Each structure stands twice: as C-alpha cells, then as structure tokens.
XYZ file of C-alpha atoms in Angstrom:
549
model
C 19.659 -28.187 1.598
C 22.889 -26.364 2.333
C 24.543 -26.726 5.722
C 23.703 -23.763 7.935
C 25.809 -22.131 10.582
C 26.610 -18.784 12.084
C 29.748 -16.779 12.478
C 31.234 -17.086 15.940
C 33.422 -14.563 17.711
C 36.573 -16.150 16.365
C 35.320 -16.362 12.829
C 34.609 -20.086 12.937
C 31.335 -21.752 12.120
C 29.123 -22.995 14.940
C 25.903 -24.984 14.711
C 22.595 -23.126 14.702
C 19.201 -24.759 14.399
C 17.391 -21.987 12.508
C 19.123 -18.601 12.568
C 17.699 -15.429 11.084
C 20.977 -14.693 9.299
C 22.331 -17.861 7.765
C 25.651 -18.570 6.076
C 26.730 -21.407 3.839
C 29.061 -24.235 4.797
C 32.109 -22.106 4.136
C 32.682 -18.399 4.688
C 33.023 -15.956 1.841
C 36.418 -14.306 1.443
C 36.676 -11.246 3.657
C 35.874 -7.832 2.225
C 37.169 -4.406 3.013
C 34.932 -1.687 4.371
C 32.606 -1.066 7.272
C 30.339 -3.753 8.653
C 26.650 -3.893 7.843
C 24.921 -4.731 4.581
C 27.253 -5.270 1.660
C 27.581 -2.028 -0.263
C 26.781 -3.514 -3.644
C 24.257 -5.996 -2.309
C 21.603 -4.878 -4.741
C 23.725 -5.418 -7.843
C 25.027 -8.830 -6.666
C 21.837 -9.850 -4.959
C 20.350 -12.794 -6.849
C 16.787 -11.786 -5.934
C 14.288 -12.043 -8.707
C 10.929 -10.366 -8.826
C 9.337 -13.215 -10.776
C 7.880 -16.053 -8.721
C 10.271 -19.054 -8.679
C 7.502 -21.576 -8.033
C 7.091 -24.892 -9.900
C 4.078 -25.080 -12.193
C 2.675 -27.939 -10.101
C 2.286 -25.517 -7.165
C 0.236 -23.020 -9.188
C -3.375 -23.787 -8.294
C -5.267 -20.594 -9.179
C -6.934 -19.937 -12.511
C -9.009 -16.984 -13.662
C -12.136 -18.052 -11.758
C -10.258 -18.534 -8.470
C -8.489 -15.192 -8.897
C -11.824 -13.445 -9.511
C -13.248 -15.138 -6.415
C -10.194 -14.133 -4.370
C -10.676 -10.461 -5.248
C -14.482 -10.454 -5.068
C -14.563 -12.215 -1.680
C -11.735 -9.994 -0.443
C -13.852 -6.890 -1.081
C -17.222 -8.255 -0.008
C -17.729 -8.378 3.734
C -20.430 -6.627 5.689
C -20.007 -3.335 3.803
C -22.533 -4.100 1.068
C -25.131 -4.975 3.710
C -24.472 -2.165 6.199
C -22.490 0.617 4.523
C -25.312 2.515 2.827
C -26.915 3.918 5.989
C -23.524 5.127 7.268
C -22.793 6.879 3.977
C -26.323 8.328 3.748
C -25.866 9.791 7.212
C -22.781 11.660 5.947
C -24.081 12.651 2.505
C -27.522 13.774 3.673
C -29.316 12.743 0.487
C -29.895 9.772 -1.777
C -28.337 11.587 -4.723
C -25.113 12.435 -2.876
C -24.917 8.836 -1.639
C -24.805 7.607 -5.247
C -22.252 10.295 -6.129
C -19.993 8.977 -3.376
C -20.401 5.344 -4.455
C -19.527 6.300 -8.049
C -16.477 8.292 -6.944
C -15.412 5.292 -4.861
C -15.796 3.062 -7.913
C -13.490 5.391 -9.868
C -10.873 5.198 -7.102
C -11.185 1.393 -7.105
C -10.840 1.286 -10.896
C -7.690 3.398 -10.719
C -6.317 1.187 -7.935
C -7.103 -1.936 -9.948
C -5.201 -0.535 -12.937
C -2.229 0.336 -10.710
C -2.050 -3.155 -9.231
C -2.489 -4.834 -12.618
C 0.538 -2.890 -13.855
C 2.568 -3.803 -10.778
C 1.372 -7.419 -10.855
C 2.248 -7.924 -14.511
C 5.619 -6.223 -14.069
C 6.491 -8.152 -10.884
C 4.459 -11.396 -11.082
C 5.179 -12.990 -7.717
C 3.409 -13.304 -4.368
C 3.760 -10.577 -1.783
C 1.828 -7.626 -3.186
C 2.925 -4.310 -1.701
C 5.891 -5.951 0.017
C 7.403 -6.924 -3.365
C 6.654 -3.543 -4.934
C 8.103 -1.553 -2.028
C 11.391 -3.451 -1.961
C 11.671 -3.226 -5.764
C 11.154 0.547 -5.805
C 12.782 1.612 -2.521
C 16.057 -0.330 -2.650
C 17.936 1.890 -0.206
C 18.353 1.252 2.651
C 18.429 -2.395 1.587
C 15.748 -4.567 3.233
C 14.292 -1.777 5.365
C 11.008 -1.797 3.450
C 10.737 -5.580 3.906
C 11.370 -5.346 7.651
C 8.780 -2.620 8.195
C 6.219 -4.463 6.118
C 6.999 -7.775 7.837
C 6.347 -6.430 11.321
C 3.082 -4.768 10.294
C 1.913 -7.897 8.455
C 2.690 -10.247 11.335
C 0.963 -8.023 13.919
C -2.073 -7.028 11.857
C -4.549 -9.417 13.517
C -6.883 -8.757 10.604
C -9.015 -11.925 11.121
C -10.418 -10.783 14.463
C -13.020 -8.208 13.280
C -14.652 -10.297 10.511
C -14.592 -13.404 12.726
C -16.440 -11.530 15.478
C -18.928 -10.216 12.899
C -19.449 -13.779 11.658
C -20.100 -14.888 15.231
C -22.772 -12.250 15.741
C -24.672 -13.059 12.547
C -24.286 -16.834 12.884
C -25.685 -16.789 16.433
C -28.600 -14.643 15.295
C -29.322 -17.060 12.432
C -29.299 -19.992 14.866
C -31.399 -18.112 17.451
C -28.667 -18.234 20.106
C -28.103 -15.420 22.583
C -25.235 -13.254 21.241
C -23.378 -12.819 24.531
C -19.711 -11.727 24.379
C -18.611 -15.256 25.291
C -20.855 -16.910 22.697
C -19.684 -14.487 20.018
C -16.036 -15.192 20.749
C -16.590 -18.951 20.743
C -18.371 -18.731 17.361
C -15.592 -16.471 16.042
C -12.947 -18.934 17.251
C -14.721 -21.854 15.560
C -15.057 -19.867 12.314
C -11.370 -18.885 12.256
C -10.259 -22.417 13.144
C -12.405 -23.834 10.352
C -10.811 -21.430 7.853
C -7.320 -22.357 9.067
C -7.971 -26.092 8.751
C -9.574 -25.735 5.311
C -6.856 -23.570 3.754
C -4.032 -25.149 5.763
C -4.830 -28.796 5.093
C -7.265 -29.081 2.181
C -6.134 -26.581 -0.445
C -8.355 -27.681 -3.328
C -11.443 -27.983 -1.135
C -10.720 -24.562 0.361
C -10.510 -22.991 -3.078
C -13.741 -24.659 -4.176
C -15.523 -23.521 -1.013
C -14.156 -20.006 -1.430
C -15.322 -19.885 -5.047
C -18.732 -21.297 -4.110
C -19.274 -18.725 -1.374
C -18.276 -15.955 -3.759
C -20.768 -17.198 -6.354
C -23.446 -17.564 -3.658
C -22.914 -13.998 -2.415
C -23.027 -12.641 -5.953
C -26.217 -14.579 -6.710
C -27.958 -13.368 -3.530
C -27.014 -9.755 -4.180
C -28.163 -9.955 -7.806
C -31.502 -11.378 -6.640
C -31.781 -8.549 -4.108
C -31.067 -6.015 -6.856
C -33.665 -7.573 -9.152
C -36.254 -7.614 -6.345
C -35.632 -3.931 -5.694
C -35.986 -3.035 -9.365
C -39.221 -5.025 -9.594
C -40.529 -3.182 -6.544
C -39.554 0.142 -8.089
C -41.381 -0.847 -11.286
C -44.507 -1.787 -9.295
C -44.432 -5.502 -10.158
C -47.048 -7.608 -8.324
C -45.702 -9.419 -5.270
C -42.806 -6.984 -4.783
C -44.586 -4.081 -3.104
C -43.569 -2.683 0.277
C -45.903 -3.739 3.106
C -48.578 -1.191 3.980
C -47.498 -1.144 7.624
C -44.069 0.263 6.671
C -43.042 3.758 5.622
C -43.427 3.954 1.835
C -40.245 5.048 0.017
C -40.158 7.947 -2.433
C -36.430 8.289 -2.919
C -36.156 8.566 -6.709
C -38.441 11.543 -7.312
C -36.264 14.477 -8.375
C -37.605 16.635 -5.544
C -36.491 14.105 -2.914
C -33.426 12.641 -4.639
C -31.185 15.580 -3.622
C -33.148 16.665 -0.561
C -30.946 17.242 2.480
C -27.631 17.106 0.589
C -24.751 17.885 2.920
C -21.983 19.758 1.109
C -19.874 20.291 4.221
C -16.251 19.261 3.727
C -16.030 17.208 6.904
C -19.218 15.243 6.202
C -18.164 14.588 2.590
C -14.743 13.422 3.725
C -16.265 11.070 6.317
C -18.624 9.550 3.738
C -15.913 9.110 1.121
C -13.600 7.539 3.673
C -16.206 4.824 4.297
C -16.872 4.364 0.558
C -13.211 3.964 -0.384
C -12.699 1.443 2.400
C -15.718 -0.499 1.118
C -13.860 -1.109 -2.163
C -10.549 -2.143 -0.570
C -9.494 -5.606 -1.747
C -8.747 -5.033 -5.439
C -5.104 -6.003 -4.819
C -5.995 -9.278 -3.081
C -4.809 -11.536 -5.920
C -1.450 -9.721 -6.078
C -0.415 -11.275 -2.765
C -0.768 -14.771 -4.264
C 0.546 -14.391 -7.827
C 3.191 -17.104 -7.378
C 0.327 -19.607 -7.113
C -1.541 -18.290 -10.156
C -1.297 -20.109 -13.476
C 0.009 -17.744 -16.168
C -0.085 -14.836 -13.677
C 0.309 -11.983 -16.188
C -2.569 -13.128 -18.370
C -4.728 -14.108 -15.379
C -4.396 -10.870 -13.408
C -5.128 -8.804 -16.530
C -8.427 -10.657 -16.909
C -9.448 -11.449 -13.338
C -8.936 -8.087 -11.634
C -11.100 -5.970 -14.000
C -13.843 -8.626 -14.080
C -13.913 -8.953 -10.287
C -14.083 -5.202 -9.715
C -16.758 -4.867 -12.407
C -18.879 -7.368 -10.465
C -18.167 -5.495 -7.213
C -19.124 -2.114 -8.668
C -22.240 -3.507 -10.324
C -23.321 -5.152 -7.079
C -22.715 -2.067 -4.951
C -24.652 0.264 -7.258
C -27.472 -2.191 -8.039
C -27.999 -3.139 -4.396
C -28.059 0.527 -3.385
C -30.772 1.143 -5.977
C -32.671 -1.787 -4.456
C -32.299 -0.450 -0.928
C -33.654 2.984 -1.801
C -36.435 1.457 -3.902
C -37.731 -0.488 -0.901
C -36.626 1.425 2.237
C -37.567 5.029 2.979
C -34.851 7.546 3.710
C -36.240 8.125 7.221
C -36.080 4.405 8.020
C -32.578 4.177 6.605
C -31.363 7.025 8.816
C -33.283 6.261 11.990
C -33.912 2.555 12.019
C -30.760 1.606 13.890
C -30.705 -1.526 11.694
C -28.576 -2.445 8.719
C -30.240 -1.570 5.360
C -30.365 -5.199 4.240
C -32.525 -6.100 7.257
C -34.930 -3.255 6.461
C -35.009 -4.386 2.816
C -35.954 -7.968 3.699
C -38.482 -6.827 6.311
C -40.254 -4.426 3.947
C -40.514 -6.924 1.094
C -40.770 -10.314 2.768
C -41.773 -9.623 6.379
C -39.839 -9.613 9.679
C -39.598 -13.434 9.758
C -36.811 -13.292 7.134
C -34.343 -11.669 9.545
C -32.708 -14.977 10.434
C -32.355 -15.873 6.743
C -30.598 -12.562 6.157
C -28.270 -13.219 9.104
C -27.299 -16.567 7.558
C -26.633 -14.909 4.170
C -24.422 -12.254 5.749
C -22.572 -14.866 7.847
C -21.766 -16.908 4.716
C -20.618 -13.777 2.902
C -18.282 -12.943 5.793
C -16.989 -16.527 5.793
C -16.036 -16.146 2.127
C -14.340 -12.849 2.977
C -12.284 -14.489 5.754
C -11.289 -17.420 3.528
C -10.105 -15.059 0.785
C -8.188 -12.881 3.226
C -6.526 -15.822 4.977
C -5.523 -17.376 1.656
C -3.805 -14.136 0.601
C -2.278 -13.128 3.934
C -0.868 -16.592 4.544
C 0.984 -16.328 1.232
C 2.209 -12.880 2.239
C 3.845 -14.249 5.405
C 5.315 -17.083 3.342
C 6.788 -14.571 0.916
C 8.378 -12.708 3.826
C 9.883 -16.012 4.916
C 11.248 -16.621 1.423
C 12.828 -13.168 1.500
C 14.808 -14.238 4.592
C 13.977 -11.246 6.787
C 11.950 -13.192 9.381
C 13.405 -15.307 12.209
C 13.062 -19.023 11.370
C 12.630 -18.077 7.710
C 12.702 -21.652 6.407
C 9.747 -22.470 8.680
C 7.651 -19.646 7.241
C 8.821 -20.256 3.655
C 7.933 -23.954 3.647
C 4.858 -25.619 2.142
C 5.090 -28.524 4.587
C 3.303 -30.640 5.664
C 0.175 -30.174 3.517
C 1.651 -28.409 0.467
C 0.228 -25.145 1.815
C 1.856 -22.178 3.619
C 0.559 -23.545 6.938
C 3.091 -21.599 9.016
C 2.003 -18.302 7.504
C -1.672 -19.186 7.841
C -1.229 -20.234 11.470
C 0.683 -17.046 12.313
C -2.164 -14.896 11.011
C -4.636 -17.081 12.875
C -2.738 -17.017 16.186
C -2.237 -13.230 16.323
C -5.880 -12.647 15.391
C -7.147 -15.034 18.059
C -4.980 -13.375 20.724
C -6.299 -9.979 19.699
C -9.863 -11.250 19.824
C -9.419 -12.978 23.177
C -7.664 -10.214 25.113
C -9.110 -7.017 23.628
C -12.022 -5.729 25.716
C -15.120 -4.473 23.890
C -15.643 -0.827 23.062
C -12.858 1.650 22.357
C -9.956 -0.704 23.036
C -11.055 -3.270 20.451
C -11.798 -0.753 17.694
C -8.605 1.122 18.527
C -6.479 -2.010 18.185
C -8.034 -2.902 14.841
C -7.592 0.617 13.448
C -4.036 1.159 14.622
C -2.883 -2.131 13.096
C -4.587 -1.478 9.742
C -3.454 2.144 9.310
C 0.131 1.279 8.219
C -1.212 -0.652 5.205
C -2.876 2.532 3.942
C 0.520 4.166 4.179
C 2.066 1.286 2.217
C -0.439 1.821 -0.619
C 0.494 5.503 -0.624
C 4.176 4.597 -0.962
C 3.439 1.957 -3.614
C 1.369 4.253 -5.840
C 3.839 7.104 -5.328
C 6.672 4.720 -6.163
C 4.985 3.738 -9.425
C 4.954 7.409 -10.375
C 8.675 7.527 -9.597
C 9.303 4.616 -11.986
C 8.063 6.850 -14.813
C 10.715 9.505 -14.093
C 14.219 9.855 -15.513
C 15.762 9.258 -12.091
C 14.475 5.662 -12.206
C 15.279 5.004 -15.859
C 17.896 2.425 -14.826
C 15.088 0.227 -13.469
C 13.953 -0.418 -17.077
C 10.328 -0.520 -15.975
C 8.427 -1.964 -18.943
C 5.504 -4.138 -17.739
C 3.107 -5.934 -20.127
C 0.288 -3.663 -18.915
C 0.446 0.085 -18.344
C -2.072 2.003 -16.260
C -2.907 5.470 -17.522
C -0.698 7.956 -15.703
C -3.705 10.065 -14.712
C -5.209 6.972 -13.074
C -2.019 6.438 -11.069
C -2.028 10.072 -9.921
C -5.707 9.833 -8.993
C -5.080 6.675 -6.974
C -2.057 8.212 -5.266
C -4.122 11.233 -4.202
C -6.882 8.967 -2.866
C -4.314 7.290 -0.627
C -3.032 10.664 0.530
C -6.655 11.313 1.462
C -6.903 8.074 3.476
C -3.611 8.733 5.271
C -4.253 12.377 6.138
C -7.971 12.379 7.013
C -7.617 10.415 10.275
C -5.310 13.203 11.501
C -7.983 15.903 11.041
C -10.302 16.512 14.004
C -13.729 15.009 13.206
C -16.963 16.951 13.576
C -19.235 16.322 16.537
C -20.936 12.953 16.345
C -18.301 11.375 14.086
C -15.601 10.629 16.682
C -14.200 7.105 16.247
C -13.740 6.576 20.003
C -15.586 7.526 23.156
C -12.643 7.775 25.526
C -9.539 8.002 23.313
C -8.170 10.789 21.108
C -9.329 10.445 17.482
C -5.694 10.221 16.282
C -4.704 7.412 18.662
C -4.593 4.669 16.035
C -2.521 6.884 13.726
C 0.157 7.357 16.388
C 0.299 3.658 17.280
C 0.155 2.567 13.644
C 3.142 4.736 12.819
C 4.868 3.442 15.963
C 4.526 -0.137 14.678
C 6.218 1.001 11.474
C 8.984 2.602 13.543
C 9.509 -0.711 15.336
C 10.146 -2.208 11.896
C 12.902 0.358 11.366
C 14.410 -0.542 14.756
C 14.255 -4.255 13.876
C 16.013 -3.551 10.563
C 18.718 -1.492 12.266
C 19.454 -4.125 14.921
C 19.474 -7.115 12.561
C 21.075 -5.602 9.470
C 23.306 -2.881 10.928
C 24.057 -3.127 14.638
C 24.620 -6.900 15.027
C 26.775 -7.237 11.865
C 28.727 -4.112 12.826
C 29.333 -5.365 16.338
C 30.535 -8.776 15.091
C 32.593 -7.509 12.162
C 30.806 -8.928 9.159
C 28.606 -7.855 6.280
C 25.497 -9.525 4.937
C 24.919 -10.751 1.431
C 21.657 -12.305 0.274
C 21.900 -15.515 -1.746
C 19.320 -17.839 -3.219
C 18.841 -21.507 -2.368
C 16.268 -24.097 -3.437
C 14.016 -25.821 -0.915
C 13.132 -29.522 -0.922
C 9.852 -28.691 -2.697
C 11.669 -26.967 -5.565
C 10.769 -23.425 -4.487
C 13.580 -20.874 -4.305
C 14.095 -18.713 -1.227
C 16.754 -16.335 0.062
C 19.129 -16.589 3.003
C 21.835 -14.237 4.256
C 25.523 -15.082 4.151
C 27.886 -13.521 6.685
C 31.020 -12.085 5.064
C 33.867 -11.105 7.427
C 35.161 -7.564 7.067
C 38.919 -7.255 6.687
C-alpha cells in the first residue's frame, strides 16, 4: 500500500491515519488555476467502469444472480398486496389489469438495467450509472448517492415484518418489545451469515428463494384445482363462496377514477421493485455480461408468473367481499378457506422465511453498494469500507447497513413516525432511477456521442421511454394530494417524506461542496483521483492533493 498523508498548511506532508482525501508519498507538481477539483479530472481520471476484481472473488453464477433478484422482489407483497390493490381498482378485472401493467413496467426496467449492467459491468448499480452519465460537477452524483445509501435504514421494515410473522408462527405474543427483539435477532443473523460465511449465506439465500417459489407454485396449483372443482380443493361451506371469474362479476365495481387508479398502480409498481438487485453486485458475478443477460429476464419471468398465478389462486378461493372486508392478508384467507383456520401458523412461518430471503438478498446487494462507494473514495475512511477483510466479505458495508437500520428500528416510535422515516429515506432512490433512465435516453443523443455508448445488449428505446415515464409517475404522485381514506399518515402532511427525502439529497450536495470545493479552495490545492491496488488485489480510488500555483 502507498504511504498516505495530507497536505499541511505549509505544503508539507503530515501523518494521517485514514483521511477522506489522501495523497501519495510525494506531492504532484503544482498547477495553475483556482482550487477545487482538477479541471480535466475526468479525462485524466483513471476510473474504469468495469469491475477490477480478481476472478477468485467472483462467487455468483446464474443461479445465485436469479436468486438475488427473485428474493429482492419477493417480500410480503405477494402475500398481502392483492387486497390493497383490489381496494383501489374496485374489481377483480381491474386488479389483473394493474398487475399486468406493472409487469410491463418491470420488464422495461429489467431491459434498461440489463443494458446498463452489460455496458458498465461493475458493482454499484445506479451509483455507477449516475457518475458515468452525469460527469459534471465531478463526484457530486456519488456524494448524493452515498449519503442516501448510508442513511437508508432499509433493513428495519422487513426485519420488523419478520418479527411479527415469526412470533405468530411460534405462538408468542407480538408485543412491540418482542417484535423488536425478533427483528434484531433476524438482522443480526443475516449480518453474521453474509459477513462471515459467504458461501453458506449464498446457499441459504438460494434455498429460501427456491422454497418461496415452490410454495407459491403450490398455492397457484391449489387455486387452479379449486377453480376446476377438483375433489379435496373446494372452499369450506362455512365460508363465503367465491364467484370472481364470471364475466358479470369480473368487472363489477371497477373504479376508473384517476386518483384510485394511480394509488393502485403505485402499489403494483413498488411490488415489482428489485429487478436491478444483481446490478449492485456485478463485480462479484462470474462473466457478468453473460450472467446478467440470462439471470435478470429469468428471475423477472418467475416473479411475473408467480404474481399472476397466485392472484388467480386468491380469487379462485376467496370471495371479493372477504378480500375487501376481512382485515386479513389474502394468503391467510386462502389457507383458511382451503385448509382450515389451523394453518394460520404455517402460513406465518412461510411468510417469515420469504421475508428472511428478501433481507438476505437486500443485505448482500446493499453491502456491496457501500463497498463500491468506499472504492470510489468519496466516503470518510474509504479503505475501511472498500476492504474485504477479515472474512473476504464487505463486512464494513454490511455492518453499516445493519447499524443504521437497527438504530432506526430502535428509536422510531410506532405509527406515523416510523412509516414517515421509512418513506422519506426510500424516496430519493426513486429519484435516482428517474435520473438513471433519463440519462440512458441522453446517451442515445448526439450530445453524448463522445461517450461511445455501445453495450453488448440494447433495450428497445420505447421500453426505456416507458420506464422513464413510470419513474416520473413514482416521483410525482406522492406530491399530489390523496383522496379521502388514502392518506399515508394520520398526523403528518402527505408530502412530508418527499420534503425530507429531497433534503437528504441536498445534504449530499452540501457534503460534496465542503469536501470537494470549499476545503480544497481554502487550503490552496486541487484534487485528482488516482487508482491504487489493495492487499487483496482489488483496485480502488483515492484522491491526491495537488497544490495550486
């Protein structure tokens, strides 16, 4: 490793344990001009957008990539989302229309991220694509994304959901304290597995994905058998008998109001989010271009098939009135109607295991994202976050995601405050997808011809436009006043999370300005990014301070 130091007031080198802005053992010759980021940093910058990771560190094949995407999409949505969407659509027919439209959006998004992943095959996902497309101001996109990624606390909601279902399966009282303890144990287990036992974690993740797929396929088959009148699959006489697929009832109650349609579609599109999950870990994928081209379409095919088939099963077994008024997730009504109320605990266990797979997939990807930010050099203590020590895993990145999520879970009170915190930290990532898809459209224009964008896979331009518009939809809709009964909060303005989410992004701009403009300007030097190689053979970037003449 190169000697590290920082530029003192007199221009000499002083020791520094782990600075954000590092320089090599000798200073670069001084340059003329104003302080800040070196004017031609992009042309001299040795950054590469292909993962510089040794082949020995690439652990993911096609199956693991499929599992990463499938588990990243599958959470509680497939078990609970249908009743929410039915409430907005008003009819069974419109519910299926929304699920199909959502599948088209997901297909377009998958094509977009395959193109970006094959053109820029390295870990980081949107972070890599944003800094490749939006190169001015240099490193601003990375700083904004870094702050949002570090503060996301994304593990808290699924961990709490796991706690609720796991306690129900074990017949324990789901008090707030018990739920948080179960959530803490779940998150800690995921951290230990992916942080210390990489191969076991991948096998467990793949197994849970296969288990979830198998259970959902069996549910779909049971529903179809019930619809066909097969013996042993009839709805119990004591329950309301469904009649959802007769033409007279299929479209009955359809709600064509714009606000209701928008609310339903918002939930559907979010149910498919996760198609870009493998893109955040491409540096650990064997033959990433070939793998992502195969894994992403297969994974999203399985997701779409499962969503549509399970919805057919739900409506074959559960009446529309029960679905709307039961106050219970559709999967629970499905199991009750076919197999009796005693199966509720079995269902809770199935859902808990599905959520566990979802958390494992998300932690695997997000840990690599933080590591990639460390390798870019924009985080304090970058070598710490960039390292694979001590278990040949990005433990620092994994632990950071874990720690922020546990703090959010521990100190957020229930009700509005908790939901508000989750929403306001996730909103910026919708905005990033808007900028990424819009940026891909820019790469097709003459103004960006110098980028020489020629990836091995090209999404159809209409698909890119369609995906871009869907992200405009997701960004704008939360700003529109909701209709009565659809307010996200009881005591807060509906737009609260939008304001705070954008504020977090603004903090990223402030961080960029202080670190890359104000401090260098005040101390009379410019910054130039250079590449070094870590002890494990992985390349990362540091910043060299260049005195201004």
